[in-house]
CSV table of C-alpha atoms in Angstrom, one decimal:
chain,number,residue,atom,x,y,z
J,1,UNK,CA,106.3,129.7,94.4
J,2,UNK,CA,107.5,132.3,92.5
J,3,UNK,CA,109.6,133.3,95.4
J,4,UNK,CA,111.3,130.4,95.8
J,5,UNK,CA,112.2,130.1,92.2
J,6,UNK,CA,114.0,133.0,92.2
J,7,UNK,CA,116.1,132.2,95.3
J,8,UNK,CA,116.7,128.9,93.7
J,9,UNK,CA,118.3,130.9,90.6
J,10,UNK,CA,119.9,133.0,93.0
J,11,UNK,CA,121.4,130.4,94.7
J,12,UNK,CA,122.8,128.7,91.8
J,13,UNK,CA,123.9,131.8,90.0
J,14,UNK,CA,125.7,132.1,93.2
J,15,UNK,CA,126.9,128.8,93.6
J,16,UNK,CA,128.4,128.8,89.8
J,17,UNK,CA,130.3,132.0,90.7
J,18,UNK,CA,131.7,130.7,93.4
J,19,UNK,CA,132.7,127.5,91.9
J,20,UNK,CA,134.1,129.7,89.0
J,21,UNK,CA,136.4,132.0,91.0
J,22,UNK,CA,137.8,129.0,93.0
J,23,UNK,CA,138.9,127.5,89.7
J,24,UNK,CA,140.4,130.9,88.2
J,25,UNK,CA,142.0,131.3,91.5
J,26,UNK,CA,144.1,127.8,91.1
J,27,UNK,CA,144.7,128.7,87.4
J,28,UNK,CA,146.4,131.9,88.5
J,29,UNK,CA,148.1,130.2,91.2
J,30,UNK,CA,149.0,126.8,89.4
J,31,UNK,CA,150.1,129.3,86.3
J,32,UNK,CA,153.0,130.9,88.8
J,33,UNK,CA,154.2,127.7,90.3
J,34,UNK,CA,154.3,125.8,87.1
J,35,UNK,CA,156.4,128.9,85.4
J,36,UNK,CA,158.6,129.1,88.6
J,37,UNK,CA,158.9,125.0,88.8
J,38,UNK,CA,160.1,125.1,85.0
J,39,UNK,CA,162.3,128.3,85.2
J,40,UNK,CA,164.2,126.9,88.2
J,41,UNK,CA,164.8,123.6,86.8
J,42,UNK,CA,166.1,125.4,83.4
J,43,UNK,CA,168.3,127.3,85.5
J,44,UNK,CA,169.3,125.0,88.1
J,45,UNK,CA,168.3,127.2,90.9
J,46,UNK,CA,167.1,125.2,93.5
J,47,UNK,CA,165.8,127.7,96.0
J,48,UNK,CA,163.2,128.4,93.6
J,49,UNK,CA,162.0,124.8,93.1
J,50,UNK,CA,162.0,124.3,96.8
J,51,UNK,CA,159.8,127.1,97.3
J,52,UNK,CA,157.3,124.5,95.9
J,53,UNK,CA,158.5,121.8,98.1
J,54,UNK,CA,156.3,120.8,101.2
J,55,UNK,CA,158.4,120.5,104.3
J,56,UNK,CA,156.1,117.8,105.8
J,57,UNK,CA,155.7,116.0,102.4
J,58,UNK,CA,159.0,116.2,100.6
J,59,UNK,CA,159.1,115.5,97.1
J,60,UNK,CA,159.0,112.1,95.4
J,61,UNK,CA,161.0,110.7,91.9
J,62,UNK,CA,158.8,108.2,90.2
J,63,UNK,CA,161.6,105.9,87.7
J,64,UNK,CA,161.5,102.9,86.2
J,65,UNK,CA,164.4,100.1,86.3
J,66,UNK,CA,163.9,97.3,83.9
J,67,UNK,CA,160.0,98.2,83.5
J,68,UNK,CA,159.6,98.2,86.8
J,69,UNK,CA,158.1,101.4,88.5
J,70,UNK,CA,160.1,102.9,91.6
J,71,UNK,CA,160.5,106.2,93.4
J,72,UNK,CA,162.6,107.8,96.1
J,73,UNK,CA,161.6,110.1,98.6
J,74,UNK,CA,163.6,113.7,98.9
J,75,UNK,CA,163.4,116.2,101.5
J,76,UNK,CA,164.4,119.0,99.0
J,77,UNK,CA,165.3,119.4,95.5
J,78,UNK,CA,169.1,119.1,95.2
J,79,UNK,CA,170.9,119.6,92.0
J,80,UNK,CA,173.9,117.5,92.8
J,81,UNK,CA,171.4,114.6,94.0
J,82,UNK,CA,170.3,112.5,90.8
J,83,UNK,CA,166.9,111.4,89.8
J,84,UNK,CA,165.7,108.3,90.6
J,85,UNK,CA,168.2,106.6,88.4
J,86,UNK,CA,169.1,110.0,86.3
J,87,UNK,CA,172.1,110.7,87.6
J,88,UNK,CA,171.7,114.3,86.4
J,89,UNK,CA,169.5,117.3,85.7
J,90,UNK,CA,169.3,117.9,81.5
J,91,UNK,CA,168.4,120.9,80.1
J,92,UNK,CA,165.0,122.0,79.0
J,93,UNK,CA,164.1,125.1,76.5
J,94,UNK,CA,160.7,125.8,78.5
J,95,UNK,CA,159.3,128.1,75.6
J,96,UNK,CA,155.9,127.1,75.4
J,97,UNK,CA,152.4,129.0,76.5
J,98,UNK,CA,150.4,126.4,79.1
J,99,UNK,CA,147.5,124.6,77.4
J,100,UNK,CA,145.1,123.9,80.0
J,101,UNK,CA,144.2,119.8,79.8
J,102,UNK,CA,145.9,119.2,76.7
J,103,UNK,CA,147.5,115.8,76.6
J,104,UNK,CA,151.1,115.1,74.9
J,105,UNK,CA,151.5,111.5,74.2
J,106,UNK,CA,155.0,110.0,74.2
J,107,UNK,CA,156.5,108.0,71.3
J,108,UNK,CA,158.5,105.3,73.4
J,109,UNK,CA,159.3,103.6,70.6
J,110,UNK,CA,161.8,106.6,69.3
J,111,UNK,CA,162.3,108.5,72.5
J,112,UNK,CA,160.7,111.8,71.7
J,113,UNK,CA,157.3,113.7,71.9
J,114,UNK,CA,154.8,113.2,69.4
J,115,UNK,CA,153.6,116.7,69.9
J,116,UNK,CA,155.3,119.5,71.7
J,117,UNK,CA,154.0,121.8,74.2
J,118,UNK,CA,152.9,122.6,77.9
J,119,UNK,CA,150.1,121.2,79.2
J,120,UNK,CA,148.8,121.4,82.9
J,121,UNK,CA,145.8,118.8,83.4
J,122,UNK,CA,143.9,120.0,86.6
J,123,UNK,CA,141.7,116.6,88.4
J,124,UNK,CA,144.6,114.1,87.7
J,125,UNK,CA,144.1,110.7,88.6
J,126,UNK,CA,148.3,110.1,87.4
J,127,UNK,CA,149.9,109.7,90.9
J,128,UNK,CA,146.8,106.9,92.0
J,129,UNK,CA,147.6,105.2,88.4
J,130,UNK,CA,151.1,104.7,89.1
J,131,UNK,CA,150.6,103.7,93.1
J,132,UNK,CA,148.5,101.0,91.1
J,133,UNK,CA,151.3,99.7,89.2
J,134,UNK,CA,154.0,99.5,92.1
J,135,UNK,CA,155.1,95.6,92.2
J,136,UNK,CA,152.5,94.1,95.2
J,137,UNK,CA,155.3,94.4,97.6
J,138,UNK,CA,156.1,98.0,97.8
J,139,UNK,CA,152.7,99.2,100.2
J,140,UNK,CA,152.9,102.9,98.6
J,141,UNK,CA,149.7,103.4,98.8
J,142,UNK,CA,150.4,103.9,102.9
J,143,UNK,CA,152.7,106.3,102.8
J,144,UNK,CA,152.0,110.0,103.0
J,145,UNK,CA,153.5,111.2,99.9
J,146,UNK,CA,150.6,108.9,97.9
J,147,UNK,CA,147.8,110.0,100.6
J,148,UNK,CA,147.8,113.7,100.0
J,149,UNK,CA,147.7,112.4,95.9
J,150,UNK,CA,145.0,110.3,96.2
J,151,UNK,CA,141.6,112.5,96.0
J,152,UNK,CA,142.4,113.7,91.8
J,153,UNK,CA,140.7,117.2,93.0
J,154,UNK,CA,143.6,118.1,94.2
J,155,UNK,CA,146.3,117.1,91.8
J,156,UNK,CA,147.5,118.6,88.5
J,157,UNK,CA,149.7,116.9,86.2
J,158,UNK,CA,152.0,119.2,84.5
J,159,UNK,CA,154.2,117.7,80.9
J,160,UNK,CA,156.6,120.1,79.1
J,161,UNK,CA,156.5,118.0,76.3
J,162,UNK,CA,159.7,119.3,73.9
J,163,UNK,CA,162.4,117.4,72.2
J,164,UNK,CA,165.6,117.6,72.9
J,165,UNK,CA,168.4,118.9,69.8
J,166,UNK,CA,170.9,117.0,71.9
J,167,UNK,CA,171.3,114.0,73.3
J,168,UNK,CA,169.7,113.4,76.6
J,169,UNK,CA,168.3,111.1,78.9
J,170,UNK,CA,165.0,112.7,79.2
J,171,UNK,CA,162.8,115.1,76.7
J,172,UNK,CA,160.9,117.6,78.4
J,173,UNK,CA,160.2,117.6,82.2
J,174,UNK,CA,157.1,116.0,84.2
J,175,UNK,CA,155.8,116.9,87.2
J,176,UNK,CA,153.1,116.7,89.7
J,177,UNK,CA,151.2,119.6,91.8
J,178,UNK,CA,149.0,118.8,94.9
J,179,UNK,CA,147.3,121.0,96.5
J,180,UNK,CA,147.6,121.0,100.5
J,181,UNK,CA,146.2,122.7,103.2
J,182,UNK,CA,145.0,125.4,100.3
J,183,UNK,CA,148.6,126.3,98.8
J,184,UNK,CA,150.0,124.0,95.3
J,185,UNK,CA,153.6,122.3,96.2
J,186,UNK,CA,155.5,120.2,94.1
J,187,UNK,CA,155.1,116.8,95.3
J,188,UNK,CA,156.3,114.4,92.4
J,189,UNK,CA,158.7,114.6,89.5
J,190,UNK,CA,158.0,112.1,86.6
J,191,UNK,CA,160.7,110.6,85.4
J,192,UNK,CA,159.5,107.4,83.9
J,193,UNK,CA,159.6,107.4,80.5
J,194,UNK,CA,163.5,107.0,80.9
J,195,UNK,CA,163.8,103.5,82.0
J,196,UNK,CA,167.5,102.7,83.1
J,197,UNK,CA,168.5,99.1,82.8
């Protein structure tokens, strides 16, 4: 009896460590791609981005047009391509440490960031809550680019939540990490709280 309760322990001490290492292991790696992600987007280098870009997958846009929610579907990030409906990259500072599953919350109202900072929020459920809000027509929830996104295990949601000192037509960057086939890509960028008319 005795026995067994040890290799019970054993097993679970084992188990946790396991578990534990797996989770500092995406850290590390989600930490790298998420300061590579932002650093090419601040410097418009888009060899670095699409290091992050599955070939297979692509990367979507998610937009909205008069309130309602769109995307696109790109092979590769391309500076002189727009947005969804942003017809260009703006700039971003990207100073910030990451905050692990810290949420920013957006003021709509006045176009700005309540509260700046990085956060990266492992387990996200973001890209299933938007294929729910597609208009009943658009069957997204079929196409591979939502698949891959639909167990939350294997998403992160990343928000550089800063304000802008200039005018622009988005504050911060958003962005969503999947992980496939072991390896974190880039496979959305979140551009919805800018809703062109």
């Amino acid at each position: 009896m005795k026995k067994n309760f040890i290799y019970t322990l054993l097993f679970l001490f084992c188990s946790f460590s396991v578990f534990y290492a797996q989770t500092q292991e995406d850290k590390k790696e989600v930490s790298i791609a998420v300061t590579d992600i932002l650093k090419g987007f601040q410097t418009k280098d888009r060899e670095l981005m699409n290091k992050y870009v599955n070939p297979t997958y692509g990367v979507g846009i998610l937009f909205k047009s008069t309130g309602d929610l769109g995307f696109v579907l790109n092979d590769e990030i391309d500076f002189t391509r727009s947005l969804g409906y942003i017809q260009k990259a703006w700039n971003i500072r990207n100073q910030f440490p990451i905050q692990f599953n810290t949420t920013y919350e957006y003021d709509v109202k006045n176009l700005k960031w309540k509260k700046e900072g990085l956060s990266v929020q492992f387990n996200s459920n973001t890209v299933n809550a938007y294929a729910d809000q597609f208009l009943p027509q658009y069957s997204v929830k079929d196409q591979e680019i939502f698949k891959i996104n639909s167990n939350a295990k294997n998403v992160v949601f990343v928000t550089l939540a800063e304000n802008s000192k200039e005018k622009a037509p988005i504050n911060g960057f958003r962005f969503v990490m999947t992980k496939i086939e072991g390896k974190w890509f880039l496979t959305f960028i979140d551009v919805t709280e800018y809703d062109a008319e």
